[in-house]
Coordinates of C-alpha atoms in Angstrom, one line a residue:
X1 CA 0.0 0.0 0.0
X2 CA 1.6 3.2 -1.0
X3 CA 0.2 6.8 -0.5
X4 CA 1.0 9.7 -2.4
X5 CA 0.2 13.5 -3.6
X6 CA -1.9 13.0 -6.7
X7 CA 0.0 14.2 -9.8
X8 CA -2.1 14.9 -13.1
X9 CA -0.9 11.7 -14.5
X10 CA -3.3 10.1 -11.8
X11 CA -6.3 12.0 -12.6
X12 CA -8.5 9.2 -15.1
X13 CA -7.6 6.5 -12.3
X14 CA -9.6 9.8 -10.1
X15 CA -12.1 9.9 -12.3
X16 CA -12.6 6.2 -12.8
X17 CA -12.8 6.0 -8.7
X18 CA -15.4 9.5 -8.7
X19 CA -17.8 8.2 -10.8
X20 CA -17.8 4.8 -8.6
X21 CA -18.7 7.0 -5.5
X22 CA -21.2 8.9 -7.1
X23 CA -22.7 5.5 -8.0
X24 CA -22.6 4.3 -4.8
X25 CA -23.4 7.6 -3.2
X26 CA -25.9 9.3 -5.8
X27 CA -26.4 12.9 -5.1
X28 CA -30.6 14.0 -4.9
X29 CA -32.2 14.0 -8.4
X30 CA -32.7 17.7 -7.9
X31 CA -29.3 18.2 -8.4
X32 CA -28.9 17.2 -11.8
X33 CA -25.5 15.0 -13.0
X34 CA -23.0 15.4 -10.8
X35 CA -19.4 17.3 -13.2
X36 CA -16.4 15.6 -13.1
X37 CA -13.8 16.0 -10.4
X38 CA -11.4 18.7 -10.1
X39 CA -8.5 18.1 -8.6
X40 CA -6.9 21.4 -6.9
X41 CA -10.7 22.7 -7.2
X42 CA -11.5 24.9 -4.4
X43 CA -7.8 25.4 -2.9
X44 CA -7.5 21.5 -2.1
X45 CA -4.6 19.2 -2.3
X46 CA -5.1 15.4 -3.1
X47 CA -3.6 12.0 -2.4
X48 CA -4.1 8.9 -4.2
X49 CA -3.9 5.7 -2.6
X50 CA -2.1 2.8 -4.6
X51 CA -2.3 -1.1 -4.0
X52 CA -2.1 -4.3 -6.0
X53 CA -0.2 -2.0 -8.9
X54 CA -2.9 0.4 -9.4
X55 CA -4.9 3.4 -7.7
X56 CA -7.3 2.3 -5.5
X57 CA -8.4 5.3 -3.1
X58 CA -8.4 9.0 -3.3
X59 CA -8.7 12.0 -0.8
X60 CA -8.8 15.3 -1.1
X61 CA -8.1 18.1 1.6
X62 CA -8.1 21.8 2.3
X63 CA -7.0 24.1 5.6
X64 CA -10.1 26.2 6.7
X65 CA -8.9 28.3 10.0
X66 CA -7.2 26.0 12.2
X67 CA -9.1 23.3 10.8
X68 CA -8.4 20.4 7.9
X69 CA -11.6 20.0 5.8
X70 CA -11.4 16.3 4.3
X71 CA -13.2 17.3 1.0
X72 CA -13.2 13.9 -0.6
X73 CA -13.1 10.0 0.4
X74 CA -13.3 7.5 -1.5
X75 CA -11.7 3.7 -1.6
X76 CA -12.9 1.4 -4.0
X77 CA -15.3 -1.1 -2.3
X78 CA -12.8 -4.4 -3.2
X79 CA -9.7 -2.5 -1.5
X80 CA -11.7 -1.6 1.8
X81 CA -10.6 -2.5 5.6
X82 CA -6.9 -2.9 4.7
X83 CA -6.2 0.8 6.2
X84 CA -6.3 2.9 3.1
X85 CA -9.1 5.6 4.4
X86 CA -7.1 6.0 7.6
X87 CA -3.6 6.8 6.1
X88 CA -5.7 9.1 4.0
X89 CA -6.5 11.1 6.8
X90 CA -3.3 10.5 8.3
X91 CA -1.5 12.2 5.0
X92 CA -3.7 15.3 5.2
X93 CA -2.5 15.6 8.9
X94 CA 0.9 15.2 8.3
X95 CA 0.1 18.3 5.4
X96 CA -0.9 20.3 8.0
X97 CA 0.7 19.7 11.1
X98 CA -0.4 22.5 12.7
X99 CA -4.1 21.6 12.5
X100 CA -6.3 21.6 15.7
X101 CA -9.2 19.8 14.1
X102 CA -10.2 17.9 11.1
X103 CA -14.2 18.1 9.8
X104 CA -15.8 16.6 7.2
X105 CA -19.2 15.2 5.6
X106 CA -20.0 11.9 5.4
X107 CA -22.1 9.6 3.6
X108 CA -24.7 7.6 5.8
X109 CA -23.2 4.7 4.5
X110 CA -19.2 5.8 5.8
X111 CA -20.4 6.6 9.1
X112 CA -19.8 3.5 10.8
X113 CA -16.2 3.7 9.6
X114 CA -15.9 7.8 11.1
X115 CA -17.4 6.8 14.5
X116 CA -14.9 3.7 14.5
X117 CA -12.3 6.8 14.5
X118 CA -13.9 9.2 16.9
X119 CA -15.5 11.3 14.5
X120 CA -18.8 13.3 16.4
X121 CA -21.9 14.8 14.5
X122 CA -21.8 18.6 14.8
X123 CA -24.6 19.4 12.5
X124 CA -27.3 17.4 10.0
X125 CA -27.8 18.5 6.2
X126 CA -31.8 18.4 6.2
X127 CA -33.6 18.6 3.2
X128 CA -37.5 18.2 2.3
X129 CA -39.4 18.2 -1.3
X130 CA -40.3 22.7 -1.3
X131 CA -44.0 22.2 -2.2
X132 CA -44.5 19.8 1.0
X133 CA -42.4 22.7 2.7
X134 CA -44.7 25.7 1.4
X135 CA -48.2 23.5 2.6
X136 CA -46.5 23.2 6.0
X137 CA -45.8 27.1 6.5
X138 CA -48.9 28.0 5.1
X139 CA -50.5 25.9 7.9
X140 CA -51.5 28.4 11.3
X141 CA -50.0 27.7 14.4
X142 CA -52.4 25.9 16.5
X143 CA -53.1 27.3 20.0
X144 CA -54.6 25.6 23.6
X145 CA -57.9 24.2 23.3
X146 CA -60.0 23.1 26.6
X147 CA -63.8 22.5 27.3
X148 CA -66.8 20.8 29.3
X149 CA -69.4 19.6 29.3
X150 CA -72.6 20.4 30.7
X151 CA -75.6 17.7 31.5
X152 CA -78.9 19.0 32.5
X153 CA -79.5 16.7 35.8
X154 CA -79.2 16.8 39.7
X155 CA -77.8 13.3 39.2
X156 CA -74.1 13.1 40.1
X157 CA -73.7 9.4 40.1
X158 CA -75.5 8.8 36.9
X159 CA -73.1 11.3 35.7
X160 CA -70.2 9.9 37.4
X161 CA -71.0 6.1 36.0
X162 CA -71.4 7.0 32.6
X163 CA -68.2 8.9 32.5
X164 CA -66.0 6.1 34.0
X165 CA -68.0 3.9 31.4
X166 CA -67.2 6.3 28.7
X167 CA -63.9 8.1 28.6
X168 CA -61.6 5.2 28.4
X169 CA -63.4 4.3 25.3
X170 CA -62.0 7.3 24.0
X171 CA -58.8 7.7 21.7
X172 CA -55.9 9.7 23.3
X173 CA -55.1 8.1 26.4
X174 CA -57.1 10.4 29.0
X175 CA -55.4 11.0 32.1
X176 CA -58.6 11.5 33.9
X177 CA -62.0 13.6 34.5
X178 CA -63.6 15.5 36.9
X179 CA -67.8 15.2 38.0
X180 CA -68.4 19.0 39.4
X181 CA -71.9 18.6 41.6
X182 CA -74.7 20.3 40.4
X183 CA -74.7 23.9 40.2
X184 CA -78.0 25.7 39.0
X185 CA -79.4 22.3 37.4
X186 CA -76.1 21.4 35.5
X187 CA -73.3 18.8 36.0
X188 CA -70.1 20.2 34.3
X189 CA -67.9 17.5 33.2
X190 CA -63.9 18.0 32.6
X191 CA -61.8 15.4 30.7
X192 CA -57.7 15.7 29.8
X193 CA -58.1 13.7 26.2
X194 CA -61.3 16.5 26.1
X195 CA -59.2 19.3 26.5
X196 CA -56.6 17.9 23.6
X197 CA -59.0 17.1 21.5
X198 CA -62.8 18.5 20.4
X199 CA -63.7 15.8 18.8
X200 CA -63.5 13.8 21.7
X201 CA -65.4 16.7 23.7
X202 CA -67.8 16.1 21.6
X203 CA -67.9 12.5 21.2
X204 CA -68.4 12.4 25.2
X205 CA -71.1 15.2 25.6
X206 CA -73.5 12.7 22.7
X207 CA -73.0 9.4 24.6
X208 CA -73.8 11.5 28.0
X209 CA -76.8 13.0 26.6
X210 CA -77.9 9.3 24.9
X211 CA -77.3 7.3 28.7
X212 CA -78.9 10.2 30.6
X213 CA -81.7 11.3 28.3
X214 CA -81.2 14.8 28.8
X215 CA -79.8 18.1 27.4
X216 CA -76.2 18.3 27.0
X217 CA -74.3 21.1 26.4
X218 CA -70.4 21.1 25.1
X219 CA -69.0 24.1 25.4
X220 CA -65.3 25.2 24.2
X221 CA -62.1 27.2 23.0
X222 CA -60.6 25.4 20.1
X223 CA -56.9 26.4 19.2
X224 CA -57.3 29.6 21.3
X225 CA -59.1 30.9 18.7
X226 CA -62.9 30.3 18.0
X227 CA -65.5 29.4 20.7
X228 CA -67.6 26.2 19.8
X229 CA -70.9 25.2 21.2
X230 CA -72.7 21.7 20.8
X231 CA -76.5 21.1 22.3
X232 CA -77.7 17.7 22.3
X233 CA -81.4 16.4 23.3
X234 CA -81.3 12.8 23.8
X235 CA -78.0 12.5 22.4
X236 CA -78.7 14.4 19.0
X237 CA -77.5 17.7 18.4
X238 CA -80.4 20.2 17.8
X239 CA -77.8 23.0 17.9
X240 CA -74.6 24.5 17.4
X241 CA -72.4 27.4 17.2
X242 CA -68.9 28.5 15.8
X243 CA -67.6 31.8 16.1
X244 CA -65.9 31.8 13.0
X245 CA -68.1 29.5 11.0
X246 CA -65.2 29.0 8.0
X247 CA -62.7 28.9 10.3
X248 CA -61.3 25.3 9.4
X249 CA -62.2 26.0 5.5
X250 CA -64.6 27.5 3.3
X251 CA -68.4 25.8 3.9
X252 CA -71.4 25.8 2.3
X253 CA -73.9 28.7 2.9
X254 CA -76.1 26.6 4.7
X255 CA -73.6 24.6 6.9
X256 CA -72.5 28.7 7.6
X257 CA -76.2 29.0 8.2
X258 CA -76.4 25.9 10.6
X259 CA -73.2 27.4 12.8
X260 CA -74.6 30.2 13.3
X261 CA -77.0 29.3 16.9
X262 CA -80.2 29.2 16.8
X263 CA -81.1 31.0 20.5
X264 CA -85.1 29.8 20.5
X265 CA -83.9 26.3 20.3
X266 CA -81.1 27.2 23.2
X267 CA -83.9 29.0 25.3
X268 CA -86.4 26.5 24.9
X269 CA -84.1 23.5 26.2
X270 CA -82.1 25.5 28.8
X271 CA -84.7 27.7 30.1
X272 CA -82.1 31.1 29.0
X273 CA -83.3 34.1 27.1
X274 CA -83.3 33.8 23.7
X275 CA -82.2 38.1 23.4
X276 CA -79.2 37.2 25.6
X277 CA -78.0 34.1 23.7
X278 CA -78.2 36.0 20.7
X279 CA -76.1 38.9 21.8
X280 CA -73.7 36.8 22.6
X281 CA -73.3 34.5 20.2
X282 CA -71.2 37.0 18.8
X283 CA -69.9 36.6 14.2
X284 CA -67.0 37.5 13.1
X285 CA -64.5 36.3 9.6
X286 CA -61.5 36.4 11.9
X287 CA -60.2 36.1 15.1
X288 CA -59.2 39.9 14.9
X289 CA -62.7 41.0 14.5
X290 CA -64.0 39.2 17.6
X291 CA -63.3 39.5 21.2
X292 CA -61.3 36.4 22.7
X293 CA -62.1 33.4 22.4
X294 CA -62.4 32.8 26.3
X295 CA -64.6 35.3 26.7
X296 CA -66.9 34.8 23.8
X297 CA -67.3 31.6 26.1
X298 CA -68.0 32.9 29.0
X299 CA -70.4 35.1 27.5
X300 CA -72.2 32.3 26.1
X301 CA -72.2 30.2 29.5
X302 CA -73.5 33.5 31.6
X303 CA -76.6 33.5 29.0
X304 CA -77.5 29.9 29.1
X305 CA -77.0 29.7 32.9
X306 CA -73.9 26.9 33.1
X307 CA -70.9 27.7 35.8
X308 CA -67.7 26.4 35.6
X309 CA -67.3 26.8 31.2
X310 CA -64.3 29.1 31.8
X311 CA -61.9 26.3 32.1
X312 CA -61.2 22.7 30.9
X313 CA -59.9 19.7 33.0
X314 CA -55.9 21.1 33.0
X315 CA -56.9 24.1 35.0
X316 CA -60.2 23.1 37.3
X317 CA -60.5 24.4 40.6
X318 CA -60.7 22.2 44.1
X319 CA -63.9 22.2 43.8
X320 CA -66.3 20.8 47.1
X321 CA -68.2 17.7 46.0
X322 CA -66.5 17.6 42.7
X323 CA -65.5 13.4 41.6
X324 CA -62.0 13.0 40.4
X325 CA -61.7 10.4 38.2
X326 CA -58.2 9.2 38.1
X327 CA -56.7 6.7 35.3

């Protein structure tokens, strides 16, 4: 095995061994062909490696600061583990004696062989297709949603059973609920997988409202942005409400239409005024053009007459006579 400075005789043996790593290593498609190696390209110097009467390995190698910058690798894959790569390295060192460290990027396939020599990531080349890229920063950040639920009963422990018998059908893991007792002829309900996820808030207020055959009322903030209510009779909803009705995405003028509240059908199931639903089921086309979310809902809950709407199971109270329901 002999190693030596690359002389301009060696350079189709170079190119031979170049287009063999490119093969093995093929740059993205996006890049297009990959040119033909330059030797002193770039300020470097280069070493061939030599075994069995030919040129088997190249390297090429350039000071940056205090630093040597191993540009190039490559031994051919039937000369590999007999040291070549390593007296390589050891020839640009000798180059540059004065060096303090030696960096380089590597191929996910020649990793093994830099950790072998005590090589240690310092950063990652990340890449992603753009138009995937240009979707996910034209998506909105997503803020804190919470909610509860409200059932229209004096019965605690009906409450209490069907939420134990519910919940851990639920997707999401819920860490547990809470059974508040009954304030002004409601049961709030508060659930963790609830909080992280309306559709589970929403799931849980319609099988409530089917086991206890009463009104139901899910109230909530969704990403910190638009207020949400849900009323159910018997486990159907007969109503519902969104602040921003094309909030998630453009809708239909009567799904718009159907998000809008209706408050006769809210005062006739929870006893409220109708004028004082209405006022503040407030409309807007963005969150700008609305008051907060959080207190759009605790507008809402003062009109129908529900306590306790102004937070979700992550921030309840102690409450006396509440249930915990621990999982």
């Amino acid at each position: 095995m002999t190693i030596r400075h690359a002389t301009d005789a060696d350079e189709p043996a170079i190119q031979l061994l170049w287009r063999e790593f490119v093969a093995e290593s093929p740059p993205p498609a996006y890049l297009g062909e990959s040119d033909d190696l330059e030797l002193g390209h770039g300020g470097t110097t280069a070493w061939v490696g030599e075994r069995s009467g030919g040129v088997v390995a190249f390297a090429r190698a350039r000071p940056i600061g205090t630093a040597v910058e191993i540009v190039d690798l490559y031994v051919a894959r039937a000369h590999r583990r007999h040291g070549l790569g390593k007296t390589l390295i050891g020839a640009a060192l000798a180059e540059w004696p004065d060096a303090t460290h030696v960096r380089l990027e590597a191929a996910l396939a020649a990793l093994p062989f830099y950790n072998r020599l005590g090589f240690q990531e310092e950063a990652r080349r990340l890449e992603m297709p753009a138009p995937a890229l240009r979707a996910r920063l034209a998506q909105r950040e997503k803020g804190e949603s919470f909610g509860s639920i409200h059932v229209q009963t004096d019965d605690q422990g009906a409450v209490e059973r069907a939420v134990r018998q519910f919940v851990p059908r639920l997707p999401g893991g819920s860490r547990g609920s809470i059974v508040a007792p009954p304030r002004n002829g409601w049961i709030a309900v508060y659930d963790d997988v609830c909080d992280r996820d309306p559709r589970q808030l929403r799931r849980l207020a319609k099988e409530l409202g089917d086991r206890m055959g009463s009104v139901v009322l899910a109230l909530a903030v969704e990403e910190a942005a638009v207020t949400r209510f849900v009323l159910f009779e018997h486990g159907k909803v007969v109503d519902e409400y969104l602040s921003i009705q094309e909030y998630y995405g453009p809708l239909p003028p009567g799904d718009v239409v159907a998000l809008a509240a209706n408050p006769r059908v809210v005062s006739r199931l929870t006893g409220s005024d109708a004028g004082a639903v209405r006022a503040a089921a407030v409309h807007g086309a963005s969150p700008g053009e609305l008051p907060a979310a959080a207190e759009v809902l605790v507008s809402i809950a003062r009109a129908i007459g529900v306590q306790g709407a102004e937070h979700g199971w992550s921030d309840a109270p102690t409450l006396a006579g509440a249930v915990v329901v621990e999982r």
